[in-house]
């Protein structure tokens, strides 16, 4: 009887040890960086996503557009905005397009079409479940709610990547995002440190300078920033660049004089046409080089 009891006790202890080990492995979190919401607010508190004729900029070639379901979260479909060249082409490289703190609005859809016109299958993801902000207060609420559970955002991005890879047969995949989306373009790189083929970051305030996080990244990175921006400030951008260079990573950083946060957003109040156009040329050249 005693031997039987000891055997059962030993088996129970072994089970607990094995379960604990498995739990610690399965609960390990992928590294990610967060935007500072107060700094986002400071950057945008007097801003508005005002519609302008520039939001009607046309892609260089005709594109098709559609709303697609690219995944599920909590058994609910995740819908995004997909654009690709109208002329049938197989195996186009894919782009995960990540919106600003305003949400998946007309400006992001326009940028998605322009990117598609350069020869990509571009998928604009949605972190807000279809909601779009038209003022800083609402945007702050939406981004705060989204950042409460970063694992959901990570799962959103994972499914976007899988959709482009499997449903669209993209041989190479890159990410691009602006503002809050710029931070999540870096997070996409951290999620897929070996698989992602290129990452473009437009003034992402949550850029990371910890070499232990950045050392895993294998893709080339393009960073676009404004000299007058405080989210992130120039010193932080230079530290980010220096860290990547010290790790022998492929990185291109451009800081535009007299350009502020969100300078590339034609629907914003701080649009800088000259800087935005040059940044667009650098972006398309970078993507052409690394995704085609």
PDB file of C-alpha atoms in Angstrom:
ATOM      1  CA  UNK A   1       0.000   0.000   0.000  1.00  0.00           C
ATOM      2  CA  UNK A   2       2.803   2.410   0.951  1.00  0.00           C
ATOM      3  CA  UNK A   3       4.703   1.594  -2.247  1.00  0.00           C
ATOM      4  CA  UNK A   4       1.575   2.213  -4.303  1.00  0.00           C
ATOM      5  CA  UNK A   5       1.009   5.551  -2.549  1.00  0.00           C
ATOM      6  CA  UNK A   6       4.612   6.614  -3.123  1.00  0.00           C
ATOM      7  CA  UNK A   7       4.384   5.636  -6.777  1.00  0.00           C
ATOM      8  CA  UNK A   8       1.219   7.696  -7.235  1.00  0.00           C
ATOM      9  CA  UNK A   9       2.780  10.638  -5.410  1.00  0.00           C
ATOM     10  CA  UNK A  10       5.885  10.462  -7.585  1.00  0.00           C
ATOM     11  CA  UNK A  11       3.780  10.301 -10.744  1.00  0.00           C
ATOM     12  CA  UNK A  12       1.750  13.308  -9.613  1.00  0.00           C
ATOM     13  CA  UNK A  13       4.859  15.345  -8.868  1.00  0.00           C
ATOM     14  CA  UNK A  14       6.341  14.413 -12.230  1.00  0.00           C
ATOM     15  CA  UNK A  15       3.132  15.477 -13.945  1.00  0.00           C
ATOM     16  CA  UNK A  16       3.183  18.842 -12.209  1.00  0.00           C
ATOM     17  CA  UNK A  17       6.811  19.379 -13.219  1.00  0.00           C
ATOM     18  CA  UNK A  18       6.110  18.482 -16.854  1.00  0.00           C
ATOM     19  CA  UNK A  19       2.980  20.638 -16.965  1.00  0.00           C
ATOM     20  CA  UNK A  20       4.817  23.593 -15.471  1.00  0.00           C
ATOM     21  CA  UNK A  21       7.595  23.243 -18.022  1.00  0.00           C
ATOM     22  CA  UNK A  22       5.157  23.039 -20.911  1.00  0.00           C
ATOM     23  CA  UNK A  23       3.152  25.984 -19.606  1.00  0.00           C
ATOM     24  CA  UNK A  24       6.221  28.163 -19.326  1.00  0.00           C
ATOM     25  CA  UNK A  25       7.111  27.334 -22.927  1.00  0.00           C
ATOM     26  CA  UNK A  26       3.672  27.900 -24.384  1.00  0.00           C
ATOM     27  CA  UNK A  27       3.148  31.141 -22.467  1.00  0.00           C
ATOM     28  CA  UNK A  28       6.427  32.645 -23.651  1.00  0.00           C
ATOM     29  CA  UNK A  29       5.585  35.930 -25.331  1.00  0.00           C
ATOM     30  CA  UNK A  30       7.008  37.286 -28.544  1.00  0.00           C
ATOM     31  CA  UNK A  31       8.848  40.573 -27.902  1.00  0.00           C
ATOM     32  CA  UNK A  32       6.943  43.693 -28.872  1.00  0.00           C
ATOM     33  CA  UNK A  33       7.115  47.444 -28.322  1.00  0.00           C
ATOM     34  CA  UNK A  34       4.323  49.767 -27.251  1.00  0.00           C
ATOM     35  CA  UNK A  35       3.523  53.320 -28.255  1.00  0.00           C
ATOM     36  CA  UNK A  36       3.367  55.834 -25.433  1.00  0.00           C
ATOM     37  CA  UNK A  37      -0.240  56.990 -25.672  1.00  0.00           C
ATOM     38  CA  UNK A  38       0.448  60.293 -23.944  1.00  0.00           C
ATOM     39  CA  UNK A  39       3.127  61.053 -26.538  1.00  0.00           C
ATOM     40  CA  UNK A  40       0.756  60.072 -29.322  1.00  0.00           C
ATOM     41  CA  UNK A  41      -1.740  62.492 -27.834  1.00  0.00           C
ATOM     42  CA  UNK A  42       0.870  65.258 -27.666  1.00  0.00           C
ATOM     43  CA  UNK A  43       1.710  64.639 -31.318  1.00  0.00           C
ATOM     44  CA  UNK A  44      -1.910  64.734 -32.496  1.00  0.00           C
ATOM     45  CA  UNK A  45      -3.959  66.725 -29.969  1.00  0.00           C
ATOM     46  CA  UNK A  46      -4.475  69.636 -32.371  1.00  0.00           C
ATOM     47  CA  UNK A  47      -4.538  67.454 -35.484  1.00  0.00           C
ATOM     48  CA  UNK A  48      -7.463  66.275 -37.569  1.00  0.00           C
ATOM     49  CA  UNK A  49      -7.577  63.739 -40.423  1.00  0.00           C
ATOM     50  CA  UNK A  50      -9.004  66.374 -42.745  1.00  0.00           C
ATOM     51  CA  UNK A  51      -9.921  65.163 -46.223  1.00  0.00           C
ATOM     52  CA  UNK A  52      -7.982  66.816 -49.030  1.00  0.00           C
ATOM     53  CA  UNK A  53      -7.660  66.324 -52.808  1.00  0.00           C
ATOM     54  CA  UNK A  54      -4.333  64.588 -52.179  1.00  0.00           C
ATOM     55  CA  UNK A  55      -6.195  61.650 -50.649  1.00  0.00           C
ATOM     56  CA  UNK A  56      -7.442  60.983 -54.187  1.00  0.00           C
ATOM     57  CA  UNK A  57      -3.926  60.360 -55.513  1.00  0.00           C
ATOM     58  CA  UNK A  58      -4.098  57.574 -58.058  1.00  0.00           C
ATOM     59  CA  UNK A  59      -1.759  54.576 -58.266  1.00  0.00           C
ATOM     60  CA  UNK A  60       0.691  54.398 -61.155  1.00  0.00           C
ATOM     61  CA  UNK A  61      -1.304  51.554 -62.749  1.00  0.00           C
ATOM     62  CA  UNK A  62      -4.918  50.445 -62.476  1.00  0.00           C
ATOM     63  CA  UNK A  63      -5.614  48.381 -59.355  1.00  0.00           C
ATOM     64  CA  UNK A  64      -8.479  46.293 -58.030  1.00  0.00           C
ATOM     65  CA  UNK A  65      -9.644  46.723 -54.457  1.00  0.00           C
ATOM     66  CA  UNK A  66     -11.853  44.718 -52.139  1.00  0.00           C
ATOM     67  CA  UNK A  67     -12.710  44.096 -48.526  1.00  0.00           C
ATOM     68  CA  UNK A  68     -11.458  40.667 -47.453  1.00  0.00           C
ATOM     69  CA  UNK A  69     -11.613  38.465 -44.383  1.00  0.00           C
ATOM     70  CA  UNK A  70      -8.035  37.559 -43.544  1.00  0.00           C
ATOM     71  CA  UNK A  71      -8.501  35.906 -40.156  1.00  0.00           C
ATOM     72  CA  UNK A  72     -10.560  35.507 -37.005  1.00  0.00           C
ATOM     73  CA  UNK A  73     -10.242  36.705 -33.418  1.00  0.00           C
ATOM     74  CA  UNK A  74     -12.576  35.432 -30.698  1.00  0.00           C
ATOM     75  CA  UNK A  75     -14.483  33.596 -33.441  1.00  0.00           C
ATOM     76  CA  UNK A  76     -15.202  36.889 -35.198  1.00  0.00           C
ATOM     77  CA  UNK A  77     -13.891  37.656 -38.703  1.00  0.00           C
ATOM     78  CA  UNK A  78     -11.121  40.221 -39.190  1.00  0.00           C
ATOM     79  CA  UNK A  79     -11.687  42.275 -42.309  1.00  0.00           C
ATOM     80  CA  UNK A  80      -9.052  44.255 -44.154  1.00  0.00           C
ATOM     81  CA  UNK A  81      -8.610  46.217 -47.360  1.00  0.00           C
ATOM     82  CA  UNK A  82      -6.846  44.423 -50.218  1.00  0.00           C
ATOM     83  CA  UNK A  83      -5.488  46.021 -53.387  1.00  0.00           C
ATOM     84  CA  UNK A  84      -3.445  44.598 -56.253  1.00  0.00           C
ATOM     85  CA  UNK A  85      -2.728  45.466 -59.906  1.00  0.00           C
ATOM     86  CA  UNK A  86      -5.739  44.951 -62.177  1.00  0.00           C
ATOM     87  CA  UNK A  87      -3.607  43.241 -64.808  1.00  0.00           C
ATOM     88  CA  UNK A  88      -3.510  39.571 -63.758  1.00  0.00           C
ATOM     89  CA  UNK A  89      -0.126  38.654 -62.323  1.00  0.00           C
ATOM     90  CA  UNK A  90       0.912  35.597 -60.380  1.00  0.00           C
ATOM     91  CA  UNK A  91       3.009  35.459 -57.234  1.00  0.00           C
ATOM     92  CA  UNK A  92       3.227  39.165 -56.513  1.00  0.00           C
ATOM     93  CA  UNK A  93       5.165  40.131 -53.385  1.00  0.00           C
ATOM     94  CA  UNK A  94       2.924  41.027 -50.463  1.00  0.00           C
ATOM     95  CA  UNK A  95       2.773  44.019 -48.145  1.00  0.00           C
ATOM     96  CA  UNK A  96       1.200  44.216 -44.705  1.00  0.00           C
ATOM     97  CA  UNK A  97      -0.020  47.824 -44.462  1.00  0.00           C
ATOM     98  CA  UNK A  98      -0.616  49.118 -40.919  1.00  0.00           C
ATOM     99  CA  UNK A  99      -2.741  52.164 -40.180  1.00  0.00           C
ATOM    100  CA  UNK A 100      -2.045  55.213 -38.021  1.00  0.00           C
ATOM    101  CA  UNK A 101      -3.813  55.788 -34.730  1.00  0.00           C
ATOM    102  CA  UNK A 102      -6.797  57.120 -36.723  1.00  0.00           C
ATOM    103  CA  UNK A 103      -7.628  53.629 -37.996  1.00  0.00           C
ATOM    104  CA  UNK A 104      -8.155  52.116 -41.429  1.00  0.00           C
ATOM    105  CA  UNK A 105      -9.426  55.320 -43.031  1.00  0.00           C
ATOM    106  CA  UNK A 106      -9.509  56.701 -46.578  1.00  0.00           C
ATOM    107  CA  UNK A 107      -5.904  57.889 -46.373  1.00  0.00           C
ATOM    108  CA  UNK A 108      -4.604  54.403 -45.557  1.00  0.00           C
ATOM    109  CA  UNK A 109      -6.755  52.899 -48.302  1.00  0.00           C
ATOM    110  CA  UNK A 110      -5.297  55.415 -50.764  1.00  0.00           C
ATOM    111  CA  UNK A 111      -1.758  54.501 -49.690  1.00  0.00           C
ATOM    112  CA  UNK A 112      -2.634  50.818 -50.033  1.00  0.00           C
ATOM    113  CA  UNK A 113      -3.802  51.382 -53.619  1.00  0.00           C
ATOM    114  CA  UNK A 114      -0.644  53.362 -54.432  1.00  0.00           C
ATOM    115  CA  UNK A 115       1.513  50.560 -53.059  1.00  0.00           C
ATOM    116  CA  UNK A 116      -0.463  48.004 -55.064  1.00  0.00           C
ATOM    117  CA  UNK A 117       0.154  50.122 -58.151  1.00  0.00           C
ATOM    118  CA  UNK A 118       3.879  49.563 -57.668  1.00  0.00           C
ATOM    119  CA  UNK A 119       3.373  45.828 -58.196  1.00  0.00           C
ATOM    120  CA  UNK A 120       2.341  44.387 -54.833  1.00  0.00           C
ATOM    121  CA  UNK A 121      -0.546  42.597 -53.221  1.00  0.00           C
ATOM    122  CA  UNK A 122      -1.151  45.087 -50.416  1.00  0.00           C
ATOM    123  CA  UNK A 123      -3.281  44.161 -47.416  1.00  0.00           C
ATOM    124  CA  UNK A 124      -4.257  46.943 -45.008  1.00  0.00           C
ATOM    125  CA  UNK A 125      -4.988  45.357 -41.646  1.00  0.00           C
ATOM    126  CA  UNK A 126      -7.518  46.661 -39.143  1.00  0.00           C
ATOM    127  CA  UNK A 127      -6.717  46.846 -35.426  1.00  0.00           C
ATOM    128  CA  UNK A 128      -9.949  48.642 -34.491  1.00  0.00           C
ATOM    129  CA  UNK A 129     -12.637  46.252 -35.700  1.00  0.00           C
ATOM    130  CA  UNK A 130     -13.946  48.630 -38.348  1.00  0.00           C
ATOM    131  CA  UNK A 131     -13.952  51.794 -36.249  1.00  0.00           C
ATOM    132  CA  UNK A 132     -12.261  54.951 -37.537  1.00  0.00           C
ATOM    133  CA  UNK A 133     -11.485  58.094 -35.530  1.00  0.00           C
ATOM    134  CA  UNK A 134     -12.100  61.618 -36.806  1.00  0.00           C
ATOM    135  CA  UNK A 135     -10.701  63.404 -33.746  1.00  0.00           C
ATOM    136  CA  UNK A 136      -7.806  62.899 -31.288  1.00  0.00           C
ATOM    137  CA  UNK A 137     -10.041  61.956 -28.347  1.00  0.00           C
ATOM    138  CA  UNK A 138     -11.631  59.077 -30.220  1.00  0.00           C
ATOM    139  CA  UNK A 139      -8.268  57.995 -31.652  1.00  0.00           C
ATOM    140  CA  UNK A 140      -6.772  57.956 -28.160  1.00  0.00           C
ATOM    141  CA  UNK A 141      -9.617  55.760 -26.931  1.00  0.00           C
ATOM    142  CA  UNK A 142      -9.266  53.343 -29.840  1.00  0.00           C
ATOM    143  CA  UNK A 143      -5.503  52.967 -29.563  1.00  0.00           C
ATOM    144  CA  UNK A 144      -5.729  52.591 -25.765  1.00  0.00           C
ATOM    145  CA  UNK A 145      -8.271  49.807 -26.130  1.00  0.00           C
ATOM    146  CA  UNK A 146      -6.208  48.078 -28.825  1.00  0.00           C
ATOM    147  CA  UNK A 147      -3.029  48.172 -26.760  1.00  0.00           C
ATOM    148  CA  UNK A 148      -4.686  46.580 -23.724  1.00  0.00           C
ATOM    149  CA  UNK A 149      -4.092  43.195 -25.304  1.00  0.00           C
ATOM    150  CA  UNK A 150      -1.047  43.289 -27.596  1.00  0.00           C
ATOM    151  CA  UNK A 151      -1.285  39.526 -28.107  1.00  0.00           C
ATOM    152  CA  UNK A 152      -4.507  40.110 -30.063  1.00  0.00           C
ATOM    153  CA  UNK A 153      -2.684  42.591 -32.289  1.00  0.00           C
ATOM    154  CA  UNK A 154       0.121  40.092 -32.769  1.00  0.00           C
ATOM    155  CA  UNK A 155      -2.391  37.401 -33.737  1.00  0.00           C
ATOM    156  CA  UNK A 156      -3.967  39.868 -36.151  1.00  0.00           C
ATOM    157  CA  UNK A 157      -0.598  40.410 -37.850  1.00  0.00           C
ATOM    158  CA  UNK A 158       0.209  36.689 -37.878  1.00  0.00           C
ATOM    159  CA  UNK A 159      -3.012  35.972 -39.743  1.00  0.00           C
ATOM    160  CA  UNK A 160      -2.364  38.809 -42.185  1.00  0.00           C
ATOM    161  CA  UNK A 161       1.054  37.323 -42.940  1.00  0.00           C
ATOM    162  CA  UNK A 162      -0.456  33.858 -43.392  1.00  0.00           C
ATOM    163  CA  UNK A 163      -3.186  35.250 -45.658  1.00  0.00           C
ATOM    164  CA  UNK A 164      -0.647  36.864 -47.985  1.00  0.00           C
ATOM    165  CA  UNK A 165       1.583  33.810 -47.944  1.00  0.00           C
ATOM    166  CA  UNK A 166      -1.136  31.171 -48.392  1.00  0.00           C
ATOM    167  CA  UNK A 167      -4.178  32.820 -49.990  1.00  0.00           C
ATOM    168  CA  UNK A 168      -2.271  35.265 -52.199  1.00  0.00           C
ATOM    169  CA  UNK A 169       0.824  33.085 -52.793  1.00  0.00           C
ATOM    170  CA  UNK A 170       3.195  35.955 -52.036  1.00  0.00           C
ATOM    171  CA  UNK A 171       6.795  34.720 -52.422  1.00  0.00           C
ATOM    172  CA  UNK A 172       8.106  37.640 -50.354  1.00  0.00           C
ATOM    173  CA  UNK A 173       6.363  39.745 -47.726  1.00  0.00           C
ATOM    174  CA  UNK A 174       7.183  43.130 -46.225  1.00  0.00           C
ATOM    175  CA  UNK A 175       5.523  45.473 -43.743  1.00  0.00           C
ATOM    176  CA  UNK A 176       4.904  49.214 -43.778  1.00  0.00           C
ATOM    177  CA  UNK A 177       3.176  51.491 -41.288  1.00  0.00           C
ATOM    178  CA  UNK A 178       2.825  55.099 -40.211  1.00  0.00           C
ATOM    179  CA  UNK A 179       2.774  56.540 -36.672  1.00  0.00           C
ATOM    180  CA  UNK A 180       1.154  53.842 -34.466  1.00  0.00           C
ATOM    181  CA  UNK A 181       1.401  51.635 -37.551  1.00  0.00           C
ATOM    182  CA  UNK A 182       5.111  52.418 -37.838  1.00  0.00           C
ATOM    183  CA  UNK A 183       5.632  50.972 -34.378  1.00  0.00           C
ATOM    184  CA  UNK A 184       3.668  47.918 -35.437  1.00  0.00           C
ATOM    185  CA  UNK A 185       5.712  47.557 -38.596  1.00  0.00           C
ATOM    186  CA  UNK A 186       8.669  47.060 -36.245  1.00  0.00           C
ATOM    187  CA  UNK A 187       6.559  44.667 -34.178  1.00  0.00           C
ATOM    188  CA  UNK A 188       5.819  42.716 -37.352  1.00  0.00           C
ATOM    189  CA  UNK A 189       9.564  42.397 -37.859  1.00  0.00           C
ATOM    190  CA  UNK A 190       9.920  41.135 -34.278  1.00  0.00           C
ATOM    191  CA  UNK A 191       7.127  38.609 -34.899  1.00  0.00           C
ATOM    192  CA  UNK A 192       8.800  37.326 -38.071  1.00  0.00           C
ATOM    193  CA  UNK A 193      12.507  38.062 -37.488  1.00  0.00           C
ATOM    194  CA  UNK A 194      13.667  35.554 -40.101  1.00  0.00           C
ATOM    195  CA  UNK A 195      10.650  35.312 -42.419  1.00  0.00           C
ATOM    196  CA  UNK A 196       9.821  38.969 -43.117  1.00  0.00           C
ATOM    197  CA  UNK A 197      11.717  40.274 -46.140  1.00  0.00           C
ATOM    198  CA  UNK A 198      11.574  44.039 -45.495  1.00  0.00           C
ATOM    199  CA  UNK A 199      10.172  46.508 -42.959  1.00  0.00           C
ATOM    200  CA  UNK A 200       9.341  50.193 -43.486  1.00  0.00           C
ATOM    201  CA  UNK A 201       8.783  52.402 -40.439  1.00  0.00           C
ATOM    202  CA  UNK A 202       7.304  55.883 -40.835  1.00  0.00           C
ATOM    203  CA  UNK A 203       7.825  57.875 -37.604  1.00  0.00           C
ATOM    204  CA  UNK A 204       6.896  55.027 -35.283  1.00  0.00           C
ATOM    205  CA  UNK A 205       7.079  56.457 -31.767  1.00  0.00           C
ATOM    206  CA  UNK A 206       7.682  53.075 -30.162  1.00  0.00           C
ATOM    207  CA  UNK A 207      10.991  52.328 -31.852  1.00  0.00           C
ATOM    208  CA  UNK A 208      13.153  50.027 -29.756  1.00  0.00           C
ATOM    209  CA  UNK A 209      16.863  50.448 -29.022  1.00  0.00           C
ATOM    210  CA  UNK A 210      17.429  47.339 -26.900  1.00  0.00           C
ATOM    211  CA  UNK A 211      20.015  45.234 -28.778  1.00  0.00           C
ATOM    212  CA  UNK A 212      18.677  42.044 -27.202  1.00  0.00           C
ATOM    213  CA  UNK A 213      15.379  42.625 -29.004  1.00  0.00           C
ATOM    214  CA  UNK A 214      16.817  43.871 -32.282  1.00  0.00           C
ATOM    215  CA  UNK A 215      19.550  41.271 -32.671  1.00  0.00           C
ATOM    216  CA  UNK A 216      17.138  38.662 -34.053  1.00  0.00           C
ATOM    217  CA  UNK A 217      16.053  40.803 -37.023  1.00  0.00           C
ATOM    218  CA  UNK A 218      17.275  39.496 -40.371  1.00  0.00           C
ATOM    219  CA  UNK A 219      15.414  41.780 -42.783  1.00  0.00           C
ATOM    220  CA  UNK A 220      16.499  45.185 -44.144  1.00  0.00           C
ATOM    221  CA  UNK A 221      14.812  48.129 -42.420  1.00  0.00           C
ATOM    222  CA  UNK A 222      13.896  51.560 -43.784  1.00  0.00           C
ATOM    223  CA  UNK A 223      13.105  54.312 -41.292  1.00  0.00           C
ATOM    224  CA  UNK A 224      11.459  57.619 -42.266  1.00  0.00           C
ATOM    225  CA  UNK A 225      11.363  60.378 -39.632  1.00  0.00           C
ATOM    226  CA  UNK A 226      10.880  64.129 -39.202  1.00  0.00           C
ATOM    227  CA  UNK A 227      13.409  66.516 -37.698  1.00  0.00           C
ATOM    228  CA  UNK A 228      10.742  68.383 -35.708  1.00  0.00           C
ATOM    229  CA  UNK A 229       9.073  65.238 -34.390  1.00  0.00           C
ATOM    230  CA  UNK A 230       9.204  64.493 -30.668  1.00  0.00           C
ATOM    231  CA  UNK A 231       7.589  61.075 -31.036  1.00  0.00           C
ATOM    232  CA  UNK A 232      10.216  59.821 -31.581  1.00  0.00           C
ATOM    233  CA  UNK A 233      12.809  62.596 -31.136  1.00  0.00           C
ATOM    234  CA  UNK A 234      15.863  62.668 -33.394  1.00  0.00           C
ATOM    235  CA  UNK A 235      18.158  61.458 -30.588  1.00  0.00           C
ATOM    236  CA  UNK A 236      16.046  58.302 -30.194  1.00  0.00           C
ATOM    237  CA  UNK A 237      16.084  57.715 -33.944  1.00  0.00           C
ATOM    238  CA  UNK A 238      19.870  58.007 -34.063  1.00  0.00           C
ATOM    239  CA  UNK A 239      20.163  55.586 -31.142  1.00  0.00           C
ATOM    240  CA  UNK A 240      17.915  53.136 -33.004  1.00  0.00           C
ATOM    241  CA  UNK A 241      20.076  53.476 -36.108  1.00  0.00           C
ATOM    242  CA  UNK A 242      23.327  53.115 -34.163  1.00  0.00           C
ATOM    243  CA  UNK A 243      22.092  50.000 -32.371  1.00  0.00           C
ATOM    244  CA  UNK A 244      21.108  48.306 -35.626  1.00  0.00           C
ATOM    245  CA  UNK A 245      24.424  49.237 -37.218  1.00  0.00           C
ATOM    246  CA  UNK A 246      26.340  47.861 -34.228  1.00  0.00           C
ATOM    247  CA  UNK A 247      24.472  44.585 -34.744  1.00  0.00           C
ATOM    248  CA  UNK A 248      25.507  44.606 -38.412  1.00  0.00           C
ATOM    249  CA  UNK A 249      21.911  44.939 -39.609  1.00  0.00           C
ATOM    250  CA  UNK A 250      20.838  46.394 -42.938  1.00  0.00           C
ATOM    251  CA  UNK A 251      19.257  49.750 -42.085  1.00  0.00           C
ATOM    252  CA  UNK A 252      18.504  53.001 -43.907  1.00  0.00           C
ATOM    253  CA  UNK A 253      17.391  55.989 -41.828  1.00  0.00           C
ATOM    254  CA  UNK A 254      16.242  59.331 -43.258  1.00  0.00           C
ATOM    255  CA  UNK A 255      15.388  62.354 -41.114  1.00  0.00           C
ATOM    256  CA  UNK A 256      13.677  65.161 -43.043  1.00  0.00           C
ATOM    257  CA  UNK A 257      14.437  68.778 -42.200  1.00  0.00           C
ATOM    258  CA  UNK A 258      11.502  70.955 -41.168  1.00  0.00           C
ATOM    259  CA  UNK A 259       9.226  67.913 -41.137  1.00  0.00           C
ATOM    260  CA  UNK A 260       7.044  67.018 -38.178  1.00  0.00           C
ATOM    261  CA  UNK A 261       5.243  63.908 -37.008  1.00  0.00           C
ATOM    262  CA  UNK A 262       2.797  62.604 -39.642  1.00  0.00           C
ATOM    263  CA  UNK A 263       4.391  64.736 -42.367  1.00  0.00           C
ATOM    264  CA  UNK A 264       3.560  62.117 -45.015  1.00  0.00           C
ATOM    265  CA  UNK A 265      -0.168  62.077 -44.268  1.00  0.00           C
ATOM    266  CA  UNK A 266      -1.948  64.143 -46.958  1.00  0.00           C
ATOM    267  CA  UNK A 267      -5.124  64.183 -44.860  1.00  0.00           C
ATOM    268  CA  UNK A 268      -3.335  65.649 -41.849  1.00  0.00           C
ATOM    269  CA  UNK A 269      -2.591  69.234 -40.890  1.00  0.00           C
ATOM    270  CA  UNK A 270       1.212  68.844 -40.968  1.00  0.00           C
ATOM    271  CA  UNK A 271       1.595  67.424 -44.442  1.00  0.00           C
ATOM    272  CA  UNK A 272       4.956  68.300 -45.989  1.00  0.00           C
ATOM    273  CA  UNK A 273       4.638  67.664 -49.719  1.00  0.00           C
ATOM    274  CA  UNK A 274       8.340  67.869 -50.561  1.00  0.00           C
ATOM    275  CA  UNK A 275       9.425  65.540 -47.765  1.00  0.00           C
ATOM    276  CA  UNK A 276       6.518  63.158 -48.370  1.00  0.00           C
ATOM    277  CA  UNK A 277       7.285  62.811 -52.078  1.00  0.00           C
ATOM    278  CA  UNK A 278      10.966  62.139 -51.470  1.00  0.00           C
ATOM    279  CA  UNK A 279      10.105  59.619 -48.749  1.00  0.00           C
ATOM    280  CA  UNK A 280       7.723  57.880 -51.166  1.00  0.00           C
ATOM    281  CA  UNK A 281      10.483  57.571 -53.771  1.00  0.00           C
ATOM    282  CA  UNK A 282      12.848  56.111 -51.182  1.00  0.00           C
ATOM    283  CA  UNK A 283      10.140  53.737 -49.990  1.00  0.00           C
ATOM    284  CA  UNK A 284       9.296  52.386 -53.440  1.00  0.00           C
ATOM    285  CA  UNK A 285      12.985  52.001 -54.331  1.00  0.00           C
ATOM    286  CA  UNK A 286      13.626  50.139 -51.067  1.00  0.00           C
ATOM    287  CA  UNK A 287      10.697  47.775 -51.587  1.00  0.00           C
ATOM    288  CA  UNK A 288      11.663  47.213 -55.223  1.00  0.00           C
ATOM    289  CA  UNK A 289      15.163  46.238 -54.158  1.00  0.00           C
ATOM    290  CA  UNK A 290      14.212  43.845 -51.383  1.00  0.00           C
ATOM    291  CA  UNK A 291      10.871  42.337 -52.395  1.00  0.00           C
ATOM    292  CA  UNK A 292      11.251  41.819 -56.141  1.00  0.00           C
TER     293      UNK A 292
END
